[in-house]
């Protein structure tokens, strides 16, 4: 019965309603019929009017939904699917520290998630990041604070959620309007490698202020230069890759900080031990200069199969 009702939703969404024409012969108003578990129709939702290619997109979305809901593509994780508005814009990450009462907005960052240049290929844990985000101007930052950060902090209080720590807000900038994609209660990676080096305060002091909720008394001292991190990964990552490959040249890096992630020390040597091996962070007067410095350091480090994206910042 469950499969019958799910299938009905999809069939009607993808095939049934599309045959009902609107005013134009080439365009179709699409509706999704919602069914309860017993197969009874409970509502019909208009999802818009689609023409040409867009109509094909709707059909293809229907097949994906069938795979997830009926084919259990992701098991229990795809037993419910939320369909959201498509947001066309550029992503940025915003970080907030809160002691539960007060908050501080930390520097913005932009990460690069795809393995391939031009943001192509599989998603990774992050191939690099830049801070600050050049397009995050005062107007956008003000909207983020007023429309997203303050309601978030107030919402936590209203719901009696006592939270102290980092809030990571994943945003997309749609025509200068920030929209939330996700929340995390942690910092981001590899954003951390560009955000934290820019905060010159003693973090112990910051965390100690949480005890008496006096974060508001602390003035953040932010390095106004740009920081850029480039992640060196094992050949093949994020699919299969080898481990235990000797890394050389780290001692030749002078102007960058090298963070070890998927790396392991054995006696005097360092070996690869994961997909994302090292993150190299540098400063510059702008993100281009910071990137140049990180790329220069990346060229000094070697291990068989070393790969990194050489186009970070291409979209800024
Ligand atoms: N860089 C994205 C994340 O940490 O989730």
CSV table of C-alpha atoms and ligand atoms in Angstrom, one decimal:
chain,number,residue,atom,x,y,z
A,1,UNK,CA,0.0,0.0,0.0
A,2,UNK,CA,2.8,2.4,0.9
A,3,UNK,CA,4.5,1.9,-2.5
A,4,UNK,CA,1.2,2.2,-4.3
A,5,UNK,CA,0.5,5.7,-2.7
A,6,UNK,CA,4.1,6.9,-3.3
A,7,UNK,CA,4.0,5.7,-6.9
A,8,UNK,CA,0.7,7.5,-7.4
A,9,UNK,CA,2.1,10.8,-6.2
A,10,UNK,CA,5.0,10.4,-8.7
A,11,UNK,CA,2.9,9.2,-11.6
A,12,UNK,CA,0.5,12.1,-11.2
A,13,UNK,CA,3.3,14.6,-10.7
A,14,UNK,CA,5.4,13.5,-13.6
A,15,UNK,CA,3.0,12.1,-16.1
A,16,UNK,CA,-0.6,12.7,-15.3
A,17,UNK,CA,-0.8,16.4,-14.7
A,18,UNK,CA,1.7,17.2,-17.5
A,19,UNK,CA,-0.8,16.1,-20.0
A,20,UNK,CA,-3.2,18.8,-18.9
A,21,UNK,CA,-2.3,21.9,-21.0
A,22,UNK,CA,-2.5,25.5,-19.8
A,23,UNK,CA,-3.1,28.4,-22.2
A,24,UNK,CA,-0.1,27.6,-24.4
A,25,UNK,CA,0.2,24.2,-26.1
A,26,UNK,CA,3.9,23.9,-25.3
A,27,UNK,CA,3.6,24.7,-21.6
A,28,UNK,CA,2.1,22.7,-18.8
A,29,UNK,CA,0.9,23.6,-15.4
A,30,UNK,CA,2.3,21.1,-13.0
A,31,UNK,CA,0.6,19.9,-9.9
A,32,UNK,CA,1.7,17.4,-7.4
A,33,UNK,CA,-1.1,15.3,-5.8
A,34,UNK,CA,-0.4,14.3,-2.2
A,35,UNK,CA,-1.7,11.0,-0.9
A,36,UNK,CA,-1.9,9.6,2.6
A,37,UNK,CA,-0.6,6.2,3.5
A,38,UNK,CA,-3.9,4.5,2.5
A,39,UNK,CA,-3.7,5.9,-1.0
A,40,UNK,CA,-6.3,8.6,-0.5
A,41,UNK,CA,-5.6,11.9,-2.2
A,42,UNK,CA,-5.3,14.6,0.5
A,43,UNK,CA,-4.1,17.7,-1.4
A,44,UNK,CA,-3.0,19.0,-4.7
A,45,UNK,CA,-0.2,21.5,-4.9
A,46,UNK,CA,0.5,23.6,-7.9
A,47,UNK,CA,4.3,23.6,-8.5
A,48,UNK,CA,4.3,26.0,-11.4
A,49,UNK,CA,4.2,26.1,-15.2
A,50,UNK,CA,7.0,24.4,-17.1
A,51,UNK,CA,7.9,24.6,-20.8
A,52,UNK,CA,10.5,22.8,-23.0
A,53,UNK,CA,13.7,21.9,-21.1
A,54,UNK,CA,12.2,22.8,-17.8
A,55,UNK,CA,9.5,20.2,-18.4
A,56,UNK,CA,12.2,17.6,-18.9
A,57,UNK,CA,13.8,18.7,-15.7
A,58,UNK,CA,10.6,18.1,-13.9
A,59,UNK,CA,10.3,14.6,-15.4
A,60,UNK,CA,13.9,13.9,-14.5
A,61,UNK,CA,13.2,15.1,-10.9
A,62,UNK,CA,10.3,12.7,-10.9
A,63,UNK,CA,12.5,9.8,-11.7
A,64,UNK,CA,15.0,10.8,-9.0
A,65,UNK,CA,12.1,11.0,-6.5
A,66,UNK,CA,10.9,7.5,-7.6
A,67,UNK,CA,14.4,6.2,-7.0
A,68,UNK,CA,14.6,7.7,-3.6
A,69,UNK,CA,11.1,7.1,-2.3
A,70,UNK,CA,10.1,3.9,-4.0
A,71,UNK,CA,13.5,2.4,-4.8
A,72,UNK,CA,14.8,3.4,-1.4
A,73,UNK,CA,18.0,4.7,-3.0
A,74,UNK,CA,19.4,6.0,0.3
A,75,UNK,CA,17.5,3.6,2.5
A,76,UNK,CA,15.7,5.2,5.4
A,77,UNK,CA,17.4,8.5,4.7
A,78,UNK,CA,15.4,8.9,1.5
A,79,UNK,CA,12.1,7.8,3.0
A,80,UNK,CA,11.1,11.5,3.2
A,81,UNK,CA,12.1,14.0,0.6
A,82,UNK,CA,11.8,17.8,1.1
A,83,UNK,CA,11.5,19.7,-2.2
A,84,UNK,CA,12.8,23.3,-1.8
A,85,UNK,CA,13.0,26.4,-4.0
A,86,UNK,CA,16.1,26.3,-6.3
A,87,UNK,CA,18.4,29.1,-5.2
A,88,UNK,CA,20.6,30.4,-8.0
A,89,UNK,CA,23.6,32.3,-6.5
A,90,UNK,CA,27.0,32.0,-4.9
A,91,UNK,CA,27.7,30.3,-1.6
A,92,UNK,CA,29.4,31.7,1.4
A,93,UNK,CA,29.9,30.5,5.0
A,94,UNK,CA,29.2,32.7,8.0
A,95,UNK,CA,30.4,31.9,11.5
A,96,UNK,CA,29.0,33.1,14.8
A,97,UNK,CA,30.2,32.5,18.3
A,98,UNK,CA,27.7,32.7,21.1
A,99,UNK,CA,27.8,32.4,24.9
A,100,UNK,CA,24.1,31.8,24.9
A,101,UNK,CA,23.2,35.4,25.4
A,102,UNK,CA,25.7,37.5,23.4
A,103,UNK,CA,27.2,36.7,20.0
A,104,UNK,CA,30.1,37.7,17.9
A,105,UNK,CA,30.2,37.5,14.1
A,106,UNK,CA,33.4,35.9,12.9
A,107,UNK,CA,35.0,36.5,9.4
A,108,UNK,CA,33.2,35.1,6.4
A,109,UNK,CA,34.7,32.4,4.2
A,110,UNK,CA,34.0,30.7,0.9
A,111,UNK,CA,35.0,27.1,0.4
A,112,UNK,CA,35.4,25.0,-2.7
A,113,UNK,CA,33.7,21.6,-2.4
A,114,UNK,CA,34.1,19.9,-5.8
A,115,UNK,CA,37.2,17.9,-6.8
A,116,UNK,CA,37.5,19.4,-10.3
A,117,UNK,CA,38.4,22.8,-11.6
A,118,UNK,CA,35.4,25.0,-12.5
A,119,UNK,CA,33.5,23.4,-9.6
A,120,UNK,CA,33.1,20.1,-11.4
A,121,UNK,CA,33.2,16.4,-10.4
A,122,UNK,CA,32.4,14.8,-7.1
A,123,UNK,CA,31.9,16.6,-3.8
A,124,UNK,CA,34.8,16.4,-1.3
A,125,UNK,CA,35.4,17.5,2.2
A,126,UNK,CA,36.7,20.7,0.8
A,127,UNK,CA,39.5,21.6,-1.7
A,128,UNK,CA,40.3,25.1,-0.4
A,129,UNK,CA,38.8,28.3,1.1
A,130,UNK,CA,39.2,32.0,1.1
A,131,UNK,CA,38.5,34.6,3.8
A,132,UNK,CA,37.1,37.2,3.7
A,133,UNK,CA,34.6,36.7,0.9
A,134,UNK,CA,35.1,39.7,-1.5
A,135,UNK,CA,31.4,40.0,-2.4
A,136,UNK,CA,30.3,40.1,1.3
A,137,UNK,CA,30.0,43.9,1.4
A,138,UNK,CA,28.6,45.9,4.3
A,139,UNK,CA,25.0,45.8,3.0
A,140,UNK,CA,25.1,42.0,2.6
A,141,UNK,CA,26.7,41.5,6.0
A,142,UNK,CA,24.1,43.8,7.6
A,143,UNK,CA,21.3,41.7,6.0
A,144,UNK,CA,22.9,38.5,7.2
A,145,UNK,CA,23.1,39.9,10.8
A,146,UNK,CA,19.7,41.4,10.9
A,147,UNK,CA,17.7,38.8,9.0
A,148,UNK,CA,19.6,35.6,9.9
A,149,UNK,CA,22.0,35.8,12.9
A,150,UNK,CA,19.8,37.8,15.3
A,151,UNK,CA,16.7,35.7,14.6
A,152,UNK,CA,18.8,32.6,15.1
A,153,UNK,CA,20.2,33.7,18.5
A,154,UNK,CA,16.8,34.9,19.6
A,155,UNK,CA,15.2,31.7,18.3
A,156,UNK,CA,17.5,29.6,20.4
A,157,UNK,CA,16.6,31.6,23.5
A,158,UNK,CA,12.9,31.5,22.8
A,159,UNK,CA,13.1,27.7,22.5
A,160,UNK,CA,15.1,27.5,25.7
A,161,UNK,CA,18.0,25.9,23.9
A,162,UNK,CA,21.1,26.8,25.9
A,163,UNK,CA,23.8,26.7,23.3
A,164,UNK,CA,27.4,28.0,23.7
A,165,UNK,CA,29.8,27.7,20.9
A,166,UNK,CA,30.2,28.1,17.1
A,167,UNK,CA,27.2,28.3,14.7
A,168,UNK,CA,28.1,27.8,11.1
A,169,UNK,CA,25.5,29.2,8.7
A,170,UNK,CA,25.8,28.0,5.1
A,171,UNK,CA,24.4,30.8,2.9
A,172,UNK,CA,23.7,31.5,-0.7
A,173,UNK,CA,23.7,35.0,-2.0
A,174,UNK,CA,20.8,35.4,-4.4
A,175,UNK,CA,20.9,38.9,-5.9
A,176,UNK,CA,22.3,40.4,-2.7
A,177,UNK,CA,19.8,38.6,-0.5
A,178,UNK,CA,21.3,36.0,1.8
A,179,UNK,CA,19.4,32.7,2.1
A,180,UNK,CA,20.2,29.9,4.5
A,181,UNK,CA,21.1,26.5,3.1
A,182,UNK,CA,22.2,24.8,6.3
A,183,UNK,CA,23.2,25.3,10.0
A,184,UNK,CA,25.9,23.4,11.7
A,185,UNK,CA,27.0,23.6,15.4
A,186,UNK,CA,30.7,23.6,14.7
A,187,UNK,CA,33.2,25.4,12.6
A,188,UNK,CA,33.6,24.5,8.9
A,189,UNK,CA,36.5,22.7,7.2
A,190,UNK,CA,38.5,24.0,5.3
A,191,UNK,CA,37.0,27.4,6.4
A,192,UNK,CA,38.5,27.0,9.8
A,193,UNK,CA,42.0,27.1,8.2
A,194,UNK,CA,41.3,30.6,6.9
A,195,UNK,CA,39.0,32.0,9.6
A,196,UNK,CA,40.9,31.2,12.8
A,197,UNK,CA,44.3,32.5,11.6
A,198,UNK,CA,42.6,35.9,11.0
A,199,UNK,CA,41.3,36.0,14.6
A,200,UNK,CA,44.2,37.3,16.7
A,201,UNK,CA,42.5,37.0,20.1
A,202,UNK,CA,43.4,34.4,22.7
A,203,UNK,CA,40.7,31.7,22.2
A,204,UNK,CA,41.1,30.5,25.8
A,205,UNK,CA,40.0,34.0,26.9
A,206,UNK,CA,37.1,33.9,24.6
A,207,UNK,CA,35.9,30.5,25.8
A,208,UNK,CA,36.4,31.5,29.4
A,209,UNK,CA,34.0,34.4,28.9
A,210,UNK,CA,31.3,31.8,28.2
A,211,UNK,CA,31.2,30.9,31.9
A,212,UNK,CA,29.8,34.3,33.0
A,213,UNK,CA,28.2,35.0,29.6
A,214,UNK,CA,30.5,38.1,29.0
A,215,UNK,CA,31.4,37.5,25.4
A,216,UNK,CA,30.1,41.0,24.7
A,217,UNK,CA,33.0,42.4,26.8
A,218,UNK,CA,35.6,40.9,24.3
A,219,UNK,CA,36.6,42.9,21.3
A,220,UNK,CA,37.6,40.7,18.4
A,221,UNK,CA,40.8,41.6,16.8
A,222,UNK,CA,40.6,40.6,13.1
A,223,UNK,CA,43.6,40.5,10.8
A,224,UNK,CA,42.3,42.5,7.8
A,225,UNK,CA,44.5,40.8,5.3
A,226,UNK,CA,43.1,37.9,3.2
A,227,UNK,CA,43.8,34.3,3.9
A,228,UNK,CA,43.6,31.4,1.4
A,229,UNK,CA,44.0,27.7,2.0
A,230,UNK,CA,44.8,25.1,-0.7
A,231,UNK,CA,44.1,21.5,0.2
A,232,UNK,CA,46.5,18.8,-1.2
A,233,UNK,CA,44.7,15.5,-1.7
A,234,UNK,CA,45.7,12.0,-2.6
A,235,UNK,CA,45.4,11.0,-6.2
A,236,UNK,CA,42.0,9.3,-6.8
A,237,UNK,CA,40.3,11.1,-3.9
A,238,UNK,CA,37.3,11.3,-3.2
A,239,UNK,CA,37.1,7.8,-4.8
A,240,UNK,CA,39.7,5.2,-3.9
A,241,UNK,CA,43.3,6.3,-3.2
A,242,UNK,CA,46.5,4.9,-1.7
A,243,UNK,CA,47.8,5.7,1.7
A,244,UNK,CA,51.4,5.5,3.1
A,245,UNK,CA,53.0,7.6,0.5
A,246,UNK,CA,56.0,9.6,1.7
A,247,UNK,CA,55.6,13.4,1.8
A,248,UNK,CA,58.6,15.6,1.2
A,249,UNK,CA,59.3,19.3,1.1
A,250,UNK,CA,57.2,20.5,4.0
A,251,UNK,CA,60.4,21.9,5.6
A,252,UNK,CA,60.9,24.1,2.6
A,253,UNK,CA,57.7,26.0,3.2
A,254,UNK,CA,58.4,29.3,4.9
A,255,UNK,CA,55.5,31.7,4.3
A,256,UNK,CA,52.5,29.5,4.9
A,257,UNK,CA,51.1,27.3,7.7
A,258,UNK,CA,50.8,23.7,6.8
A,259,UNK,CA,47.9,21.9,8.6
A,260,UNK,CA,48.2,18.1,8.7
A,261,UNK,CA,44.9,16.2,8.1
A,262,UNK,CA,45.3,12.9,6.3
A,263,UNK,CA,49.0,12.6,7.2
A,264,UNK,CA,50.9,10.6,9.7
A,265,UNK,CA,54.4,10.8,11.2
A,266,UNK,CA,56.4,7.7,11.4
A,267,UNK,CA,59.8,8.2,13.0
A,268,UNK,CA,61.4,11.1,11.0
A,269,UNK,CA,59.1,10.9,8.0
A,270,UNK,CA,55.5,12.0,7.2
A,271,UNK,CA,53.3,9.8,5.1
A,272,UNK,CA,49.8,10.2,3.5
A,273,UNK,CA,47.1,8.7,5.6
A,274,UNK,CA,43.9,9.9,4.1
A,275,UNK,CA,42.2,11.6,1.1
A,276,UNK,CA,42.7,15.2,2.2
A,277,UNK,CA,46.3,15.2,3.2
A,278,UNK,CA,47.5,18.8,4.0
A,279,UNK,CA,45.9,22.3,4.0
A,280,UNK,CA,48.3,25.2,3.2
A,281,UNK,CA,47.2,28.6,4.5
A,282,UNK,CA,48.8,31.9,3.5
A,283,UNK,CA,48.1,35.6,3.9
A,284,UNK,CA,48.1,38.3,1.3
A,285,UNK,CA,46.8,41.8,0.8
A,286,UNK,CA,43.9,40.4,-1.3
A,287,UNK,CA,42.7,36.8,-1.9
A,288,UNK,CA,44.7,36.6,-5.2
A,289,UNK,CA,47.9,37.3,-3.4
A,290,UNK,CA,47.1,34.9,-0.5
A,291,UNK,CA,46.3,32.2,-3.1
A,292,UNK,CA,49.5,32.8,-4.9
A,293,UNK,CA,51.5,32.4,-1.7
A,294,UNK,CA,49.7,29.1,-0.9
A,295,UNK,CA,50.2,27.8,-4.4
A,296,UNK,CA,53.9,28.6,-4.2
A,297,UNK,CA,54.1,26.6,-1.0
A,298,UNK,CA,52.0,23.8,-2.5
A,299,UNK,CA,54.6,23.5,-5.3
A,300,UNK,CA,57.4,22.8,-2.8
A,301,UNK,CA,55.6,19.8,-1.2
A,302,UNK,CA,55.6,16.5,-3.0
A,303,UNK,CA,54.1,13.1,-2.7
A,304,UNK,CA,53.2,10.7,-5.5
A,305,UNK,CA,49.7,11.4,-6.8
A,306,UNK,CA,49.5,14.9,-5.2
A,307,UNK,CA,46.5,16.8,-6.6
A,308,UNK,CA,45.1,20.2,-5.8
A,309,UNK,CA,42.8,22.6,-7.5
A,310,UNK,CA,44.6,25.4,-9.3
A,311,UNK,CA,41.6,27.6,-9.9
A,312,UNK,CA,40.4,28.5,-6.4
A,313,UNK,CA,38.8,32.0,-6.4
A,314,UNK,CA,37.9,31.6,-10.1
A,315,UNK,CA,34.3,32.7,-9.4
A,316,UNK,CA,35.1,35.8,-7.3
B,1,LIG,N1,33.0,23.3,4.4
B,1,LIG,C1,31.7,22.8,4.7
B,1,LIG,C2,31.6,22.2,6.0
B,1,LIG,O1,32.5,22.2,6.8
B,1,LIG,O2,30.5,21.6,6.2
